């Protein structure tokens, strides 16, 4: 299952992103997170977002390159 501490940090980071989006009252757009929030419960989306962040972090560490977010 992995390190409990890292799992918790990834989950908290995902929840922070979701709560920030809710506080800013951003209108739903066509991005991945908005689509997931419309279809699924918040905690399930947070776990999915944490998993997505973990995969991205692993890919950056494995490749030894800089993280470059995709432009919209």
JSON list of N, CA and C in Angstrom, two decimals:
[
{"chain": "A", "resi": 1, "resn": "UNK", "atom": "N", "xyz": [0.82, -1.20, 0.00]},
{"chain": "A", "resi": 1, "resn": "UNK", "atom": "CA", "xyz": [0.00, 0.00, 0.00]},
{"chain": "A", "resi": 1, "resn": "UNK", "atom": "C", "xyz": [0.86, 1.26, 0.00]},
{"chain": "A", "resi": 2, "resn": "UNK", "atom": "N", "xyz": [2.07, 1.17, 0.45]},
{"chain": "A", "resi": 2, "resn": "UNK", "atom": "CA", "xyz": [2.93, 2.33, 0.43]},
{"chain": "A", "resi": 2, "resn": "UNK", "atom": "C", "xyz": [3.02, 3.03, 1.77]},
{"chain": "A", "resi": 3, "resn": "UNK", "atom": "N", "xyz": [3.76, 4.08, 1.78]},
{"chain": "A", "resi": 3, "resn": "UNK", "atom": "CA", "xyz": [4.01, 4.85, 2.99]},
{"chain": "A", "resi": 3, "resn": "UNK", "atom": "C", "xyz": [2.76, 5.63, 3.40]},
{"chain": "A", "resi": 4, "resn": "UNK", "atom": "N", "xyz": [2.30, 5.44, 4.64]},
{"chain": "A", "resi": 4, "resn": "UNK", "atom": "CA", "xyz": [1.08, 6.11, 5.12]},
{"chain": "A", "resi": 4, "resn": "UNK", "atom": "C", "xyz": [1.24, 7.62, 5.12]},
{"chain": "A", "resi": 5, "resn": "UNK", "atom": "N", "xyz": [2.42, 8.09, 5.48]},
{"chain": "A", "resi": 5, "resn": "UNK", "atom": "CA", "xyz": [2.66, 9.53, 5.56]},
{"chain": "A", "resi": 5, "resn": "UNK", "atom": "C", "xyz": [2.56, 10.18, 4.18]},
{"chain": "A", "resi": 6, "resn": "UNK", "atom": "N", "xyz": [3.17, 9.56, 3.19]},
{"chain": "A", "resi": 6, "resn": "UNK", "atom": "CA", "xyz": [3.12, 10.11, 1.83]},
{"chain": "A", "resi": 6, "resn": "UNK", "atom": "C", "xyz": [1.70, 10.04, 1.28]},
{"chain": "A", "resi": 7, "resn": "UNK", "atom": "N", "xyz": [1.01, 8.93, 1.54]},
{"chain": "A", "resi": 7, "resn": "UNK", "atom": "CA", "xyz": [-0.39, 8.82, 1.09]},
{"chain": "A", "resi": 7, "resn": "UNK", "atom": "C", "xyz": [-1.23, 9.93, 1.68]},
{"chain": "A", "resi": 8, "resn": "UNK", "atom": "N", "xyz": [-1.05, 10.19, 2.98]},
{"chain": "A", "resi": 8, "resn": "UNK", "atom": "CA", "xyz": [-1.82, 11.23, 3.65]},
{"chain": "A", "resi": 8, "resn": "UNK", "atom": "C", "xyz": [-1.51, 12.61, 3.06]},
{"chain": "A", "resi": 9, "resn": "UNK", "atom": "N", "xyz": [-0.24, 12.89, 2.79]},
{"chain": "A", "resi": 9, "resn": "UNK", "atom": "CA", "xyz": [0.13, 14.18, 2.22]},
{"chain": "A", "resi": 9, "resn": "UNK", "atom": "C", "xyz": [-0.46, 14.36, 0.82]},
{"chain": "A", "resi": 10, "resn": "UNK", "atom": "N", "xyz": [-0.43, 13.32, 0.02]},
{"chain": "A", "resi": 10, "resn": "UNK", "atom": "CA", "xyz": [-1.02, 13.42, -1.32]},
{"chain": "A", "resi": 10, "resn": "UNK", "atom": "C", "xyz": [-2.53, 13.66, -1.24]},
{"chain": "A", "resi": 11, "resn": "UNK", "atom": "N", "xyz": [-3.19, 12.97, -0.32]},
{"chain": "A", "resi": 11, "resn": "UNK", "atom": "CA", "xyz": [-4.63, 13.15, -0.14]},
{"chain": "A", "resi": 11, "resn": "UNK", "atom": "C", "xyz": [-4.95, 14.57, 0.33]},
{"chain": "A", "resi": 12, "resn": "UNK", "atom": "N", "xyz": [-4.18, 15.08, 1.30]},
{"chain": "A", "resi": 12, "resn": "UNK", "atom": "CA", "xyz": [-4.41, 16.43, 1.80]},
{"chain": "A", "resi": 12, "resn": "UNK", "atom": "C", "xyz": [-4.17, 17.48, 0.71]},
{"chain": "A", "resi": 13, "resn": "UNK", "atom": "N", "xyz": [-3.16, 17.25, -0.12]},
{"chain": "A", "resi": 13, "resn": "UNK", "atom": "CA", "xyz": [-2.90, 18.16, -1.24]},
{"chain": "A", "resi": 13, "resn": "UNK", "atom": "C", "xyz": [-4.05, 18.15, -2.24]},
{"chain": "A", "resi": 14, "resn": "UNK", "atom": "N", "xyz": [-4.60, 16.99, -2.49]},
{"chain": "A", "resi": 14, "resn": "UNK", "atom": "CA", "xyz": [-5.73, 16.88, -3.41]},
{"chain": "A", "resi": 14, "resn": "UNK", "atom": "C", "xyz": [-6.96, 17.57, -2.84]},
{"chain": "A", "resi": 15, "resn": "UNK", "atom": "N", "xyz": [-7.23, 17.35, -1.54]},
{"chain": "A", "resi": 15, "resn": "UNK", "atom": "CA", "xyz": [-8.38, 18.01, -0.91]},
{"chain": "A", "resi": 15, "resn": "UNK", "atom": "C", "xyz": [-8.21, 19.53, -0.90]},
{"chain": "A", "resi": 16, "resn": "UNK", "atom": "N", "xyz": [-6.98, 20.00, -0.70]},
{"chain": "A", "resi": 16, "resn": "UNK", "atom": "CA", "xyz": [-6.73, 21.45, -0.72]},
{"chain": "A", "resi": 16, "resn": "UNK", "atom": "C", "xyz": [-7.05, 22.02, -2.10]},
{"chain": "A", "resi": 17, "resn": "UNK", "atom": "N", "xyz": [-6.67, 21.31, -3.14]},
{"chain": "A", "resi": 17, "resn": "UNK", "atom": "CA", "xyz": [-6.96, 21.78, -4.50]},
{"chain": "A", "resi": 17, "resn": "UNK", "atom": "C", "xyz": [-8.47, 21.81, -4.75]},
{"chain": "A", "resi": 18, "resn": "UNK", "atom": "N", "xyz": [-9.17, 20.80, -4.30]},
{"chain": "A", "resi": 18, "resn": "UNK", "atom": "CA", "xyz": [-10.62, 20.73, -4.49]},
{"chain": "A", "resi": 18, "resn": "UNK", "atom": "C", "xyz": [-11.31, 21.84, -3.70]},
{"chain": "A", "resi": 19, "resn": "UNK", "atom": "N", "xyz": [-10.91, 22.04, -2.45]},
{"chain": "A", "resi": 19, "resn": "UNK", "atom": "CA", "xyz": [-11.54, 23.08, -1.62]},
{"chain": "A", "resi": 19, "resn": "UNK", "atom": "C", "xyz": [-11.25, 24.47, -2.16]},
{"chain": "A", "resi": 20, "resn": "UNK", "atom": "N", "xyz": [-10.04, 24.69, -2.67]},
{"chain": "A", "resi": 20, "resn": "UNK", "atom": "CA", "xyz": [-9.71, 25.98, -3.27]},
{"chain": "A", "resi": 20, "resn": "UNK", "atom": "C", "xyz": [-10.61, 26.25, -4.47]},
{"chain": "A", "resi": 21, "resn": "UNK", "atom": "N", "xyz": [-10.82, 25.23, -5.26]},
{"chain": "A", "resi": 21, "resn": "UNK", "atom": "CA", "xyz": [-11.69, 25.38, -6.43]},
{"chain": "A", "resi": 21, "resn": "UNK", "atom": "C", "xyz": [-13.11, 25.72, -6.00]},
{"chain": "A", "resi": 22, "resn": "UNK", "atom": "N", "xyz": [-13.58, 25.09, -4.92]},
{"chain": "A", "resi": 22, "resn": "UNK", "atom": "CA", "xyz": [-14.94, 25.36, -4.42]},
{"chain": "A", "resi": 22, "resn": "UNK", "atom": "C", "xyz": [-15.04, 26.76, -3.83]},
{"chain": "A", "resi": 23, "resn": "UNK", "atom": "N", "xyz": [-14.00, 27.20, -3.10]},
{"chain": "A", "resi": 23, "resn": "UNK", "atom": "CA", "xyz": [-14.03, 28.53, -2.49]},
{"chain": "A", "resi": 23, "resn": "UNK", "atom": "C", "xyz": [-14.01, 29.64, -3.52]},
{"chain": "A", "resi": 24, "resn": "UNK", "atom": "N", "xyz": [-13.28, 29.43, -4.60]},
{"chain": "A", "resi": 24, "resn": "UNK", "atom": "CA", "xyz": [-13.19, 30.45, -5.63]},
{"chain": "A", "resi": 24, "resn": "UNK", "atom": "C", "xyz": [-14.42, 30.48, -6.52]},
{"chain": "A", "resi": 25, "resn": "UNK", "atom": "N", "xyz": [-15.31, 29.51, -6.33]},
{"chain": "A", "resi": 25, "resn": "UNK", "atom": "CA", "xyz": [-16.55, 29.43, -7.10]},
{"chain": "A", "resi": 25, "resn": "UNK", "atom": "C", "xyz": [-16.27, 29.45, -8.60]},
{"chain": "A", "resi": 26, "resn": "UNK", "atom": "N", "xyz": [-15.24, 28.73, -8.97]},
{"chain": "A", "resi": 26, "resn": "UNK", "atom": "CA", "xyz": [-14.92, 28.66, -10.39]},
{"chain": "A", "resi": 26, "resn": "UNK", "atom": "C", "xyz": [-16.01, 27.91, -11.12]},
{"chain": "A", "resi": 27, "resn": "UNK", "atom": "N", "xyz": [-16.39, 28.44, -12.23]},
{"chain": "A", "resi": 27, "resn": "UNK", "atom": "CA", "xyz": [-17.43, 27.76, -13.00]},
{"chain": "A", "resi": 27, "resn": "UNK", "atom": "C", "xyz": [-16.85, 26.48, -13.61]},
{"chain": "A", "resi": 28, "resn": "UNK", "atom": "N", "xyz": [-17.66, 25.47, -13.74]},
{"chain": "A", "resi": 28, "resn": "UNK", "atom": "CA", "xyz": [-17.17, 24.20, -14.29]},
{"chain": "A", "resi": 28, "resn": "UNK", "atom": "C", "xyz": [-16.60, 24.38, -15.69]},
{"chain": "A", "resi": 29, "resn": "UNK", "atom": "N", "xyz": [-15.43, 23.86, -15.89]},
{"chain": "A", "resi": 29, "resn": "UNK", "atom": "CA", "xyz": [-14.82, 23.92, -17.21]},
{"chain": "A", "resi": 29, "resn": "UNK", "atom": "C", "xyz": [-14.66, 22.50, -17.74]},
{"chain": "A", "resi": 30, "resn": "UNK", "atom": "N", "xyz": [-13.95, 22.37, -18.80]},
{"chain": "A", "resi": 30, "resn": "UNK", "atom": "CA", "xyz": [-13.84, 21.05, -19.43]},
{"chain": "A", "resi": 30, "resn": "UNK", "atom": "C", "xyz": [-12.61, 20.28, -18.95]},
{"chain": "A", "resi": 31, "resn": "UNK", "atom": "N", "xyz": [-11.97, 20.74, -17.87]},
{"chain": "A", "resi": 31, "resn": "UNK", "atom": "CA", "xyz": [-10.79, 20.03, -17.42]},
{"chain": "A", "resi": 31, "resn": "UNK", "atom": "C", "xyz": [-11.16, 18.76, -16.64]},
{"chain": "A", "resi": 32, "resn": "UNK", "atom": "N", "xyz": [-10.18, 17.95, -16.37]},
{"chain": "A", "resi": 32, "resn": "UNK", "atom": "CA", "xyz": [-10.39, 16.64, -15.75]},
{"chain": "A", "resi": 32, "resn": "UNK", "atom": "C", "xyz": [-11.03, 16.75, -14.38]},
{"chain": "A", "resi": 33, "resn": "UNK", "atom": "N", "xyz": [-10.55, 17.66, -13.55]},
{"chain": "A", "resi": 33, "resn": "UNK", "atom": "CA", "xyz": [-11.04, 17.77, -12.18]},
{"chain": "A", "resi": 33, "resn": "UNK", "atom": "C", "xyz": [-12.50, 18.21, -12.15]},
{"chain": "A", "resi": 34, "resn": "UNK", "atom": "N", "xyz": [-12.87, 19.16, -12.96]},
{"chain": "A", "resi": 34, "resn": "UNK", "atom": "CA", "xyz": [-14.27, 19.60, -12.98]},
{"chain": "A", "resi": 34, "resn": "UNK", "atom": "C", "xyz": [-15.20, 18.48, -13.41]},
{"chain": "A", "resi": 35, "resn": "UNK", "atom": "N", "xyz": [-14.79, 17.73, -14.41]},
{"chain": "A", "resi": 35, "resn": "UNK", "atom": "CA", "xyz": [-15.61, 16.61, -14.87]},
{"chain": "A", "resi": 35, "resn": "UNK", "atom": "C", "xyz": [-15.78, 15.55, -13.80]},
{"chain": "A", "resi": 36, "resn": "UNK", "atom": "N", "xyz": [-14.70, 15.26, -13.09]},
{"chain": "A", "resi": 36, "resn": "UNK", "atom": "CA", "xyz": [-14.78, 14.27, -12.02]},
{"chain": "A", "resi": 36, "resn": "UNK", "atom": "C", "xyz": [-15.67, 14.75, -10.88]},
{"chain": "A", "resi": 37, "resn": "UNK", "atom": "N", "xyz": [-15.57, 16.03, -10.52]},
{"chain": "A", "resi": 37, "resn": "UNK", "atom": "CA", "xyz": [-16.37, 16.56, -9.42]},
{"chain": "A", "resi": 37, "resn": "UNK", "atom": "C", "xyz": [-17.86, 16.56, -9.75]},
{"chain": "A", "resi": 38, "resn": "UNK", "atom": "N", "xyz": [-18.19, 16.68, -11.03]},
{"chain": "A", "resi": 38, "resn": "UNK", "atom": "CA", "xyz": [-19.60, 16.64, -11.41]},
{"chain": "A", "resi": 38, "resn": "UNK", "atom": "C", "xyz": [-20.16, 15.22, -11.35]},
{"chain": "A", "resi": 39, "resn": "UNK", "atom": "N", "xyz": [-19.29, 14.21, -11.56]},
{"chain": "A", "resi": 39, "resn": "UNK", "atom": "CA", "xyz": [-19.76, 12.83, -11.63]},
{"chain": "A", "resi": 39, "resn": "UNK", "atom": "C", "xyz": [-19.62, 12.05, -10.34]},
{"chain": "A", "resi": 40, "resn": "UNK", "atom": "N", "xyz": [-18.62, 12.35, -9.53]},
{"chain": "A", "resi": 40, "resn": "UNK", "atom": "CA", "xyz": [-18.29, 11.51, -8.38]},
{"chain": "A", "resi": 40, "resn": "UNK", "atom": "C", "xyz": [-18.34, 12.31, -7.08]},
{"chain": "A", "resi": 41, "resn": "UNK", "atom": "N", "xyz": [-18.30, 11.59, -5.95]},
{"chain": "A", "resi": 41, "resn": "UNK", "atom": "CA", "xyz": [-18.24, 12.23, -4.64]},
{"chain": "A", "resi": 41, "resn": "UNK", "atom": "C", "xyz": [-16.86, 12.84, -4.41]},
{"chain": "A", "resi": 42, "resn": "UNK", "atom": "N", "xyz": [-16.82, 13.86, -3.56]},
{"chain": "A", "resi": 42, "resn": "UNK", "atom": "CA", "xyz": [-15.60, 14.63, -3.35]},
{"chain": "A", "resi": 42, "resn": "UNK", "atom": "C", "xyz": [-14.44, 13.78, -2.87]},
{"chain": "A", "resi": 43, "resn": "UNK", "atom": "N", "xyz": [-14.67, 12.90, -1.91]},
{"chain": "A", "resi": 43, "resn": "UNK", "atom": "CA", "xyz": [-13.56, 12.10, -1.37]},
{"chain": "A", "resi": 43, "resn": "UNK", "atom": "C", "xyz": [-13.01, 11.12, -2.39]},
{"chain": "A", "resi": 44, "resn": "UNK", "atom": "N", "xyz": [-13.86, 10.60, -3.24]},
{"chain": "A", "resi": 44, "resn": "UNK", "atom": "CA", "xyz": [-13.41, 9.69, -4.30]},
{"chain": "A", "resi": 44, "resn": "UNK", "atom": "C", "xyz": [-12.56, 10.45, -5.31]},
{"chain": "A", "resi": 45, "resn": "UNK", "atom": "N", "xyz": [-12.98, 11.67, -5.63]},
{"chain": "A", "resi": 45, "resn": "UNK", "atom": "CA", "xyz": [-12.21, 12.51, -6.54]},
{"chain": "A", "resi": 45, "resn": "UNK", "atom": "C", "xyz": [-10.86, 12.86, -5.92]},
{"chain": "A", "resi": 46, "resn": "UNK", "atom": "N", "xyz": [-10.83, 13.11, -4.62]},
{"chain": "A", "resi": 46, "resn": "UNK", "atom": "CA", "xyz": [-9.57, 13.43, -3.94]},
{"chain": "A", "resi": 46, "resn": "UNK", "atom": "C", "xyz": [-8.59, 12.27, -4.02]},
{"chain": "A", "resi": 47, "resn": "UNK", "atom": "N", "xyz": [-9.08, 11.06, -3.84]},
{"chain": "A", "resi": 47, "resn": "UNK", "atom": "CA", "xyz": [-8.20, 9.89, -3.95]},
{"chain": "A", "resi": 47, "resn": "UNK", "atom": "C", "xyz": [-7.70, 9.73, -5.38]},
{"chain": "A", "resi": 48, "resn": "UNK", "atom": "N", "xyz": [-8.57, 9.95, -6.35]},
{"chain": "A", "resi": 48, "resn": "UNK", "atom": "CA", "xyz": [-8.16, 9.85, -7.76]},
{"chain": "A", "resi": 48, "resn": "UNK", "atom": "C", "xyz": [-7.13, 10.92, -8.10]},
{"chain": "A", "resi": 49, "resn": "UNK", "atom": "N", "xyz": [-7.32, 12.13, -7.60]},
{"chain": "A", "resi": 49, "resn": "UNK", "atom": "CA", "xyz": [-6.38, 13.22, -7.85]},
{"chain": "A", "resi": 49, "resn": "UNK", "atom": "C", "xyz": [-5.04, 12.93, -7.17]},
{"chain": "A", "resi": 50, "resn": "UNK", "atom": "N", "xyz": [-5.07, 12.39, -5.96]},
{"chain": "A", "resi": 50, "resn": "UNK", "atom": "CA", "xyz": [-3.83, 12.02, -5.26]},
{"chain": "A", "resi": 50, "resn": "UNK", "atom": "C", "xyz": [-3.08, 10.95, -6.05]},
{"chain": "A", "resi": 51, "resn": "UNK", "atom": "N", "xyz": [-3.80, 9.98, -6.59]},
{"chain": "A", "resi": 51, "resn": "UNK", "atom": "CA", "xyz": [-3.18, 8.93, -7.40]},
{"chain": "A", "resi": 51, "resn": "UNK", "atom": "C", "xyz": [-2.55, 9.52, -8.66]},
{"chain": "A", "resi": 52, "resn": "UNK", "atom": "N", "xyz": [-3.25, 10.46, -9.26]},
{"chain": "A", "resi": 52, "resn": "UNK", "atom": "CA", "xyz": [-2.74, 11.12, -10.46]},
{"chain": "A", "resi": 52, "resn": "UNK", "atom": "C", "xyz": [-1.47, 11.92, -10.15]},
{"chain": "A", "resi": 53, "resn": "UNK", "atom": "N", "xyz": [-1.47, 12.61, -9.01]},
{"chain": "A", "resi": 53, "resn": "UNK", "atom": "CA", "xyz": [-0.28, 13.37, -8.60]},
{"chain": "A", "resi": 53, "resn": "UNK", "atom": "C", "xyz": [0.88, 12.42, -8.33]},
{"chain": "A", "resi": 54, "resn": "UNK", "atom": "N", "xyz": [0.61, 11.28, -7.70]},
{"chain": "A", "resi": 54, "resn": "UNK", "atom": "CA", "xyz": [1.67, 10.32, -7.40]},
{"chain": "A", "resi": 54, "resn": "UNK", "atom": "C", "xyz": [2.30, 9.77, -8.69]},
{"chain": "A", "resi": 55, "resn": "UNK", "atom": "N", "xyz": [1.47, 9.48, -9.68]},
{"chain": "A", "resi": 55, "resn": "UNK", "atom": "CA", "xyz": [2.01, 8.99, -10.96]},
{"chain": "A", "resi": 55, "resn": "UNK", "atom": "C", "xyz": [2.87, 10.05, -11.63]},
{"chain": "A", "resi": 56, "resn": "UNK", "atom": "N", "xyz": [2.43, 11.32, -11.57]},
{"chain": "A", "resi": 56, "resn": "UNK", "atom": "CA", "xyz": [3.20, 12.41, -12.17]},
{"chain": "A", "resi": 56, "resn": "UNK", "atom": "C", "xyz": [4.54, 12.58, -11.46]},
{"chain": "A", "resi": 57, "resn": "UNK", "atom": "N", "xyz": [4.51, 12.56, -10.14]},
{"chain": "A", "resi": 57, "resn": "UNK", "atom": "CA", "xyz": [5.75, 12.70, -9.36]},
{"chain": "A", "resi": 57, "resn": "UNK", "atom": "C", "xyz": [6.71, 11.57, -9.68]},
{"chain": "A", "resi": 58, "resn": "UNK", "atom": "N", "xyz": [6.21, 10.35, -9.75]},
{"chain": "A", "resi": 58, "resn": "UNK", "atom": "CA", "xyz": [7.06, 9.20, -10.05]},
{"chain": "A", "resi": 58, "resn": "UNK", "atom": "C", "xyz": [7.67, 9.32, -11.44]},
{"chain": "A", "resi": 59, "resn": "UNK", "atom": "N", "xyz": [6.89, 9.78, -12.41]},
{"chain": "A", "resi": 59, "resn": "UNK", "atom": "CA", "xyz": [7.41, 9.91, -13.77]},
{"chain": "A", "resi": 59, "resn": "UNK", "atom": "C", "xyz": [8.51, 10.97, -13.85]},
{"chain": "A", "resi": 60, "resn": "UNK", "atom": "N", "xyz": [8.34, 12.06, -13.12]},
{"chain": "A", "resi": 60, "resn": "UNK", "atom": "CA", "xyz": [9.36, 13.11, -13.12]},
{"chain": "A", "resi": 60, "resn": "UNK", "atom": "C", "xyz": [10.63, 12.59, -12.44]},
{"chain": "A", "resi": 61, "resn": "UNK", "atom": "N", "xyz": [10.48, 11.91, -11.31]},
{"chain": "A", "resi": 61, "resn": "UNK", "atom": "CA", "xyz": [11.66, 11.38, -10.62]},
{"chain": "A", "resi": 61, "resn": "UNK", "atom": "C", "xyz": [12.37, 10.30, -11.43]},
{"chain": "A", "resi": 62, "resn": "UNK", "atom": "N", "xyz": [11.60, 9.45, -12.09]},
{"chain": "A", "resi": 62, "resn": "UNK", "atom": "CA", "xyz": [12.19, 8.38, -12.88]},
{"chain": "A", "resi": 62, "resn": "UNK", "atom": "C", "xyz": [12.93, 8.94, -14.09]},
{"chain": "A", "resi": 63, "resn": "UNK", "atom": "N", "xyz": [12.33, 9.94, -14.74]},
{"chain": "A", "resi": 63, "resn": "UNK", "atom": "CA", "xyz": [12.93, 10.50, -15.94]},
{"chain": "A", "resi": 63, "resn": "UNK", "atom": "C", "xyz": [14.06, 11.47, -15.67]},
{"chain": "A", "resi": 64, "resn": "UNK", "atom": "N", "xyz": [14.13, 12.00, -14.45]},
{"chain": "A", "resi": 64, "resn": "UNK", "atom": "CA", "xyz": [15.19, 12.94, -14.11]},
{"chain": "A", "resi": 64, "resn": "UNK", "atom": "C", "xyz": [15.05, 14.29, -14.79]},
{"chain": "A", "resi": 65, "resn": "UNK", "atom": "N", "xyz": [13.86, 14.63, -15.23]},
{"chain": "A", "resi": 65, "resn": "UNK", "atom": "CA", "xyz": [13.66, 15.91, -15.91]},
{"chain": "A", "resi": 65, "resn": "UNK", "atom": "C", "xyz": [12.87, 16.86, -15.02]},
{"chain": "A", "resi": 66, "resn": "UNK", "atom": "N", "xyz": [12.71, 18.08, -15.48]},
{"chain": "A", "resi": 66, "resn": "UNK", "atom": "CA", "xyz": [11.92, 19.07, -14.77]},
{"chain": "A", "resi": 66, "resn": "UNK", "atom": "C", "xyz": [10.44, 18.84, -15.05]},
{"chain": "A", "resi": 67, "resn": "UNK", "atom": "N", "xyz": [9.61, 19.25, -14.08]},
{"chain": "A", "resi": 67, "resn": "UNK", "atom": "CA", "xyz": [8.17, 19.15, -14.28]},
{"chain": "A", "resi": 67, "resn": "UNK", "atom": "C", "xyz": [7.72, 20.34, -15.11]},
{"chain": "A", "resi": 68, "resn": "UNK", "atom": "N", "xyz": [7.04, 20.07, -16.19]},
{"chain": "A", "resi": 68, "resn": "UNK", "atom": "CA", "xyz": [6.50, 21.12, -17.04]},
{"chain": "A", "resi": 68, "resn": "UNK", "atom": "C", "xyz": [5.01, 20.86, -17.21]},
{"chain": "A", "resi": 69, "resn": "UNK", "atom": "N", "xyz": [4.16, 21.67, -16.55]},
{"chain": "A", "resi": 69, "resn": "UNK", "atom": "CA", "xyz": [2.71, 21.45, -16.67]},
{"chain": "A", "resi": 69, "resn": "UNK", "atom": "C", "xyz": [2.26, 21.68, -18.11]},
{"chain": "A", "resi": 70, "resn": "UNK", "atom": "N", "xyz": [1.27, 20.92, -18.50]},
{"chain": "A", "resi": 70, "resn": "UNK", "atom": "CA", "xyz": [0.73, 21.07, -19.85]},
{"chain": "A", "resi": 70, "resn": "UNK", "atom": "C", "xyz": [-0.04, 22.37, -19.93]},
{"chain": "A", "resi": 71, "resn": "UNK", "atom": "N", "xyz": [0.17, 23.10, -21.00]},
{"chain": "A", "resi": 71, "resn": "UNK", "atom": "CA", "xyz": [-0.59, 24.34, -21.17]},
{"chain": "A", "resi": 71, "resn": "UNK", "atom": "C", "xyz": [-1.95, 24.02, -21.76]},
{"chain": "A", "resi": 72, "resn": "UNK", "atom": "N", "xyz": [-2.95, 24.79, -21.34]},
{"chain": "A", "resi": 72, "resn": "UNK", "atom": "CA", "xyz": [-4.33, 24.52, -21.77]},
{"chain": "A", "resi": 72, "resn": "UNK", "atom": "C", "xyz": [-4.60, 24.99, -23.13]}
]
